[in-house]
Every structure is written in C-alpha cells, then in structure tokens.
GROMACS .gro file of C-alpha atoms in nm:
model
  233
    1THR     CA    1  -1.429   5.318   6.493
    2MET     CA    2  -1.772   5.168   6.450
    3ALA     CA    3  -2.052   5.397   6.339
    4PHE     CA    4  -2.362   5.440   6.553
    5ALA     CA    5  -2.662   5.246   6.422
    6HIS     CA    6  -3.019   5.354   6.493
    7LEU     CA    7  -3.203   5.048   6.626
    8HIS     CA    8  -3.529   5.208   6.748
    9VAL     CA    9  -3.697   5.399   6.467
   10HIS     CA   10  -4.059   5.484   6.386
   11THR     CA   11  -4.156   5.589   6.036
   12GLU     CA   12  -4.475   5.729   5.881
   13PHE     CA   13  -4.608   5.370   5.906
   14SER     CA   14  -4.637   5.406   6.286
   15LEU     CA   15  -4.980   5.550   6.213
   16LEU     CA   16  -5.027   5.903   6.348
   17ASP     CA   17  -4.726   5.852   6.573
   18GLY     CA   18  -4.438   5.883   6.327
   19SER     CA   19  -4.362   6.154   6.072
   20ASN     CA   20  -4.027   6.008   5.968
   21LYS     CA   21  -4.046   5.953   5.590
   22ILE     CA   22  -3.853   5.644   5.480
   23LYS     CA   23  -3.656   5.797   5.189
   24GLU     CA   24  -3.570   6.106   5.394
   25TYR     CA   25  -3.462   5.891   5.689
   26VAL     CA   26  -3.237   5.666   5.480
   27ALA     CA   27  -3.082   5.967   5.302
   28ARG     CA   28  -3.012   6.134   5.639
   29VAL     CA   29  -2.853   5.816   5.779
   30LYS     CA   30  -2.620   5.804   5.476
   31GLU     CA   31  -2.542   6.176   5.505
   32LEU     CA   32  -2.439   6.122   5.869
   33GLY     CA   33  -2.197   5.847   5.767
   34MET     CA   34  -2.390   5.557   5.921
   35ASP     CA   35  -2.381   5.226   5.735
   36SER     CA   36  -2.678   5.044   5.888
   37ALA     CA   37  -3.016   5.139   6.034
   38ALA     CA   38  -3.336   4.979   6.157
   39ILE     CA   39  -3.712   5.018   6.117
   40THR     CA   40  -3.924   4.936   6.426
   41ASP     CA   41  -4.275   5.069   6.373
   42HIS     CA   42  -4.539   5.029   6.643
   43GLY     CA   43  -4.713   4.692   6.609
   44VAL     CA   44  -4.687   4.678   6.228
   45MET     CA   45  -4.445   4.588   5.949
   46TYR     CA   46  -4.611   4.776   5.662
   47GLY     CA   47  -4.298   4.982   5.596
   48VAL     CA   48  -4.031   4.711   5.585
   49ILE     CA   49  -4.030   4.647   5.208
   50ASP     CA   50  -4.010   5.019   5.122
   51PHE     CA   51  -3.739   5.063   5.385
   52TYR     CA   52  -3.542   4.758   5.266
   53ASN     CA   53  -3.547   4.881   4.905
   54ALA     CA   54  -3.455   5.241   4.997
   55ALA     CA   55  -3.168   5.124   5.222
   56GLU     CA   56  -3.029   4.880   4.964
   57LYS     CA   57  -3.035   5.156   4.703
   58GLU     CA   58  -2.829   5.385   4.929
   59GLY     CA   59  -2.587   5.110   5.036
   60ILE     CA   60  -2.720   5.107   5.393
   61LYS     CA   61  -2.766   4.770   5.569
   62PRO     CA   62  -3.138   4.746   5.656
   63ILE     CA   63  -3.227   4.598   5.997
   64LEU     CA   64  -3.591   4.490   5.990
   65GLY     CA   65  -3.787   4.502   6.312
   66CYS     CA   66  -4.100   4.601   6.498
   67GLU     CA   67  -4.183   4.755   6.835
   68VAL     CA   68  -4.450   4.514   6.952
   69TYR     CA   69  -4.711   4.551   7.225
   70VAL     CA   70  -4.684   4.277   7.488
   71ALA     CA   71  -4.994   4.192   7.694
   72PRO     CA   72  -4.924   4.178   8.070
   73GLY     CA   73  -5.089   3.833   8.082
   74SER     CA   74  -5.245   3.633   7.800
   75ARG     CA   75  -5.299   3.796   7.458
   76PHE     CA   76  -5.652   3.650   7.471
   77ASP     CA   77  -5.741   3.840   7.789
   78LYS     CA   78  -5.953   4.141   7.689
   79THR     CA   79  -6.054   4.265   8.035
   80PRO     CA   80  -5.962   4.624   8.120
   81GLY     CA   81  -5.665   4.673   8.355
   82SER     CA   82  -5.647   4.927   8.637
   83ASN     CA   83  -5.543   5.198   8.391
   84ASN     CA   84  -5.467   5.248   8.022
   85GLU     CA   85  -5.098   5.178   8.060
   86GLU     CA   86  -5.140   4.821   8.175
   87ARG     CA   87  -5.309   4.700   7.859
   88TYR     CA   88  -4.963   4.637   7.712
   89TYR     CA   89  -4.586   4.694   7.740
   90HIS     CA   90  -4.349   4.784   7.456
   91LEU     CA   91  -4.070   4.554   7.328
   92VAL     CA   92  -3.838   4.606   7.029
   93LEU     CA   93  -3.777   4.300   6.809
   94LEU     CA   94  -3.510   4.291   6.535
   95ALA     CA   95  -3.470   4.016   6.274
   96GLU     CA   96  -3.117   3.874   6.289
   97ASN     CA   97  -3.157   3.658   5.979
   98ASN     CA   98  -3.421   3.526   5.739
   99MET     CA   99  -3.560   3.284   5.999
  100GLY     CA  100  -3.598   3.580   6.236
  101TYR     CA  101  -3.779   3.778   5.966
  102GLN     CA  102  -4.024   3.490   5.909
  103ASN     CA  103  -4.081   3.463   6.285
  104LEU     CA  104  -4.126   3.838   6.323
  105MET     CA  105  -4.404   3.829   6.063
  106LYS     CA  106  -4.573   3.547   6.255
  107ILE     CA  107  -4.545   3.736   6.586
  108VAL     CA  108  -4.694   4.054   6.437
  109SER     CA  109  -4.976   3.861   6.266
  110LYS     CA  110  -5.065   3.684   6.592
  111GLY     CA  111  -5.090   4.026   6.757
  112PHE     CA  112  -5.367   4.124   6.516
  113VAL     CA  113  -5.546   3.789   6.489
  114ASP     CA  114  -5.543   3.675   6.854
  115GLY     CA  115  -5.443   3.965   7.074
  116TYR     CA  116  -5.609   4.279   6.942
  117TYR     CA  117  -5.726   4.492   7.235
  118TYR     CA  118  -5.677   4.865   7.170
  119LYS     CA  119  -5.352   4.759   7.000
  120PRO     CA  120  -5.229   4.437   6.832
  121ARG     CA  121  -5.081   4.255   7.135
  122VAL     CA  122  -4.862   3.947   7.170
  123ASP     CA  123  -4.766   3.758   7.486
  124MET     CA  124  -4.485   3.547   7.631
  125GLU     CA  125  -4.628   3.231   7.470
  126VAL     CA  126  -4.604   3.383   7.120
  127LEU     CA  127  -4.252   3.517   7.186
  128GLU     CA  128  -4.137   3.175   7.312
  129GLN     CA  129  -4.284   3.002   7.010
  130TYR     CA  130  -4.126   3.234   6.749
  131HIS     CA  131  -3.811   3.366   6.922
  132GLU     CA  132  -3.557   3.202   6.691
  133GLY     CA  133  -3.347   3.447   6.487
  134ILE     CA  134  -3.473   3.750   6.679
  135ILE     CA  135  -3.282   4.001   6.891
  136ALA     CA  136  -3.494   4.187   7.148
  137LEU     CA  137  -3.438   4.525   7.314
  138SER     CA  138  -3.616   4.638   7.631
  139ALA     CA  139  -3.767   4.946   7.452
  140CYS     CA  140  -3.857   5.285   7.604
  141LEU     CA  141  -4.008   5.389   7.938
  142ALA     CA  142  -4.315   5.186   7.835
  143GLY     CA  143  -4.109   4.864   7.829
  144GLU     CA  144  -4.184   4.615   8.107
  145VAL     CA  145  -3.836   4.630   8.265
  146GLN     CA  146  -3.840   5.012   8.270
  147LYS     CA  147  -4.199   5.027   8.398
  148ASN     CA  148  -4.097   4.817   8.698
  149LEU     CA  149  -3.794   5.038   8.762
  150LEU     CA  150  -4.014   5.351   8.747
  151ARG     CA  151  -4.241   5.195   9.010
  152GLY     CA  152  -3.939   5.129   9.233
  153MET     CA  153  -3.979   4.754   9.182
  154TYR     CA  154  -3.617   4.654   9.116
  155ALA     CA  155  -3.662   4.283   9.198
  156GLU     CA  156  -3.951   4.259   8.947
  157ALA     CA  157  -3.743   4.441   8.683
  158PHE     CA  158  -3.460   4.191   8.745
  159GLU     CA  159  -3.699   3.895   8.703
  160THR     CA  160  -3.853   4.044   8.388
  161ALA     CA  161  -3.510   4.101   8.230
  162LYS     CA  162  -3.406   3.743   8.308
  163ARG     CA  163  -3.736   3.612   8.165
  164TYR     CA  164  -3.680   3.796   7.835
  165GLU     CA  165  -3.320   3.673   7.826
  166SER     CA  166  -3.439   3.314   7.878
  167ILE     CA  167  -3.690   3.351   7.590
  168PHE     CA  168  -3.450   3.502   7.334
  169GLY     CA  169  -3.127   3.341   7.457
  170LYS     CA  170  -2.811   3.479   7.613
  171GLY     CA  171  -2.670   3.764   7.404
  172ASN     CA  172  -3.002   3.811   7.220
  173PHE     CA  173  -3.171   4.043   7.470
  174PHE     CA  174  -3.041   4.393   7.548
  175LEU     CA  175  -3.132   4.662   7.800
  176GLU     CA  176  -3.205   4.983   7.614
  177LEU     CA  177  -3.067   5.318   7.734
  178GLN     CA  178  -3.237   5.635   7.606
  179ASP     CA  179  -3.180   6.000   7.693
  180HIS     CA  180  -3.430   6.254   7.565
  181GLY     CA  181  -3.379   6.496   7.852
  182MET     CA  182  -3.650   6.336   8.066
  183GLN     CA  183  -3.597   6.303   8.440
  184GLU     CA  184  -3.752   5.955   8.444
  185GLN     CA  185  -3.494   5.837   8.191
  186GLN     CA  186  -3.204   5.962   8.407
  187LEU     CA  187  -3.346   5.761   8.698
  188VAL     CA  188  -3.416   5.449   8.491
  189ASN     CA  189  -3.076   5.461   8.313
  190GLN     CA  190  -2.888   5.446   8.645
  191GLN     CA  191  -3.098   5.143   8.742
  192LEU     CA  192  -3.044   4.980   8.400
  193VAL     CA  193  -2.666   5.011   8.441
  194ARG     CA  194  -2.694   4.836   8.780
  195LEU     CA  195  -2.927   4.574   8.630
  196SER     CA  196  -2.680   4.509   8.349
  197GLN     CA  197  -2.395   4.460   8.598
  198GLU     CA  198  -2.602   4.222   8.810
  199THR     CA  199  -2.757   4.015   8.528
  200GLY     CA  200  -2.476   4.026   8.271
  201ILE     CA  201  -2.732   4.146   8.014
  202GLU     CA  202  -2.561   4.403   7.791
  203LEU     CA  203  -2.669   4.763   7.734
  204VAL     CA  204  -2.749   4.926   7.401
  205ALA     CA  205  -2.797   5.301   7.342
  206THR     CA  206  -3.091   5.402   7.123
  207ASN     CA  207  -3.279   5.714   7.023
  208ASP     CA  208  -3.658   5.677   7.009
  209VAL     CA  209  -3.679   5.825   6.659
  210HIS     CA  210  -4.016   5.955   6.538
  211TYR     CA  211  -3.900   6.221   6.289
  212THR     CA  212  -3.589   6.302   6.084
  213TYR     CA  213  -3.479   6.656   6.169
  214ALA     CA  214  -3.496   6.858   6.493
  215GLU     CA  215  -3.719   7.114   6.320
  216ASP     CA  216  -3.977   6.841   6.252
  217GLU     CA  217  -4.071   6.852   6.621
  218LYS     CA  218  -4.361   7.099   6.584
  219PRO     CA  219  -4.540   6.920   6.296
  220HIS     CA  220  -4.491   6.593   6.486
  221ASP     CA  221  -4.651   6.748   6.795
  222ILE     CA  222  -4.955   6.845   6.584
  223LEU     CA  223  -4.974   6.487   6.450
  224LEU     CA  224  -4.980   6.352   6.808
  225CYS     CA  225  -5.258   6.597   6.899
  226ILE     CA  226  -5.465   6.470   6.605
  227GLN     CA  227  -5.408   6.110   6.718
  228THR     CA  228  -5.492   6.171   7.084
  229GLY     CA  229  -5.766   6.434   7.032
  230LYS     CA  230  -5.573   6.684   7.247
  231LYS     CA  231  -5.501   7.056   7.202
  232LEU     CA  232  -5.146   7.180   7.139
  233ASP     CA  233  -5.124   7.336   7.484
   0.00000   0.00000   0.00000
C-alpha cells in the first residue's frame, strides 16, 4: 500500500497564517509512517531550504512547492475588484524536478516584483512562461475552479480547469478534494468528482495543513486574530 503524502502544507513561513514548525512537522510525518511530504507556503518560498534539510535528515522525500496567488486578470492590474476576494485566487504549485524548482522561484519572484497588490500575485502569462517541471493542484475553496463551483457556475469551472490543464499539460494538473467538515466543501467535492469525470482531470486528496497537532488549533486561532485584527469571538 502507498502511504498518504501531504501535498498542501503551510509552515511558520506562511506569515501569521501558519504555526506548523518545520522540524516538528517533519518529525510527525515520519512518526506517522509517511515517506514524503510537501511545503506550500502562501506566496513565499522562505522555508524550502530548512524544510529540504530537515526532511533529508529524517529520510523523508521533500516536495518543494508554493501556494501562489493568481490575479483574476493581469498581474499588473492594481485596480480594486468588487470585493476583497477577487483580488486573487489560490493555486498550489509543486516542483517535479530541478527545472520545476528553478521555474517556481521565477514565478514567486515575479509575484513580488510585478504583481504585488495586497499579496504577491502572478497571472496566466507567468504560469504559461514558467510551467515546465511543475505540477499544479486546484487548491482550497479560494481556488478559481472551486470559487466558480461555489457560485453555481459549473461551465466556468469546467473552462478554468481545462485552461489550467492546457498550461501545465495533461497529467500535471489535479483537482484538489478537501474535507474539513465545512458544508461548502461537501458541495464543492461532489461537483469536483463530476468535473473530474467530464474532463478526465484526476483528483487528489489533500489536507489544508496550518499546524501539526489537533491541540494546536487554539493557538493558531489566536495567530489568525492577530493577523486579521479580529477578536477571538
């Protein structure tokens, strides 16, 4: 049997949004009998070297990635959308090989240099230019495919999925299933299964990891409140 591999993971380098410490995470992965694991921090790659070294030391295969912010139009467009959510969509990128790692660094750098608007954003042009050696996953409910499904726009979700598949190549783009007990995810997951059947794009199950142990939930909640300026209630 093949072990489960975490492919969507935020660490303490997802600033004020992750409290998953790299050494603790890698040790826990090993303890659970997994032999490979990924790092996909929000918009940055600051943690990849530490993660790579920690994983190698524990005999875990490190998968280096990033959850990037994709601008709905051009990365150069800095005009406010109709609401906060439409400034960007999420997309998980994983380096398949060294070429992919080089390209991932270029994509992330472009996000800061050209596309910074609230977050470091990339666009379809950047993804097309540097897609080689990269595997992409459709991310969480904030991913473009899932956003369309949540809005009841199945045809648009279909088109978006096909567009990502055409950028990264057949077999290099996956639809991401997540279940964190949220009603929206139940709804979206059913639609993703249908989408997979109709497009031939395969499914991958992920857990949107932001901390290591279940009991880390409360401190993580406090961290999010600090980031968003909200109260715990």
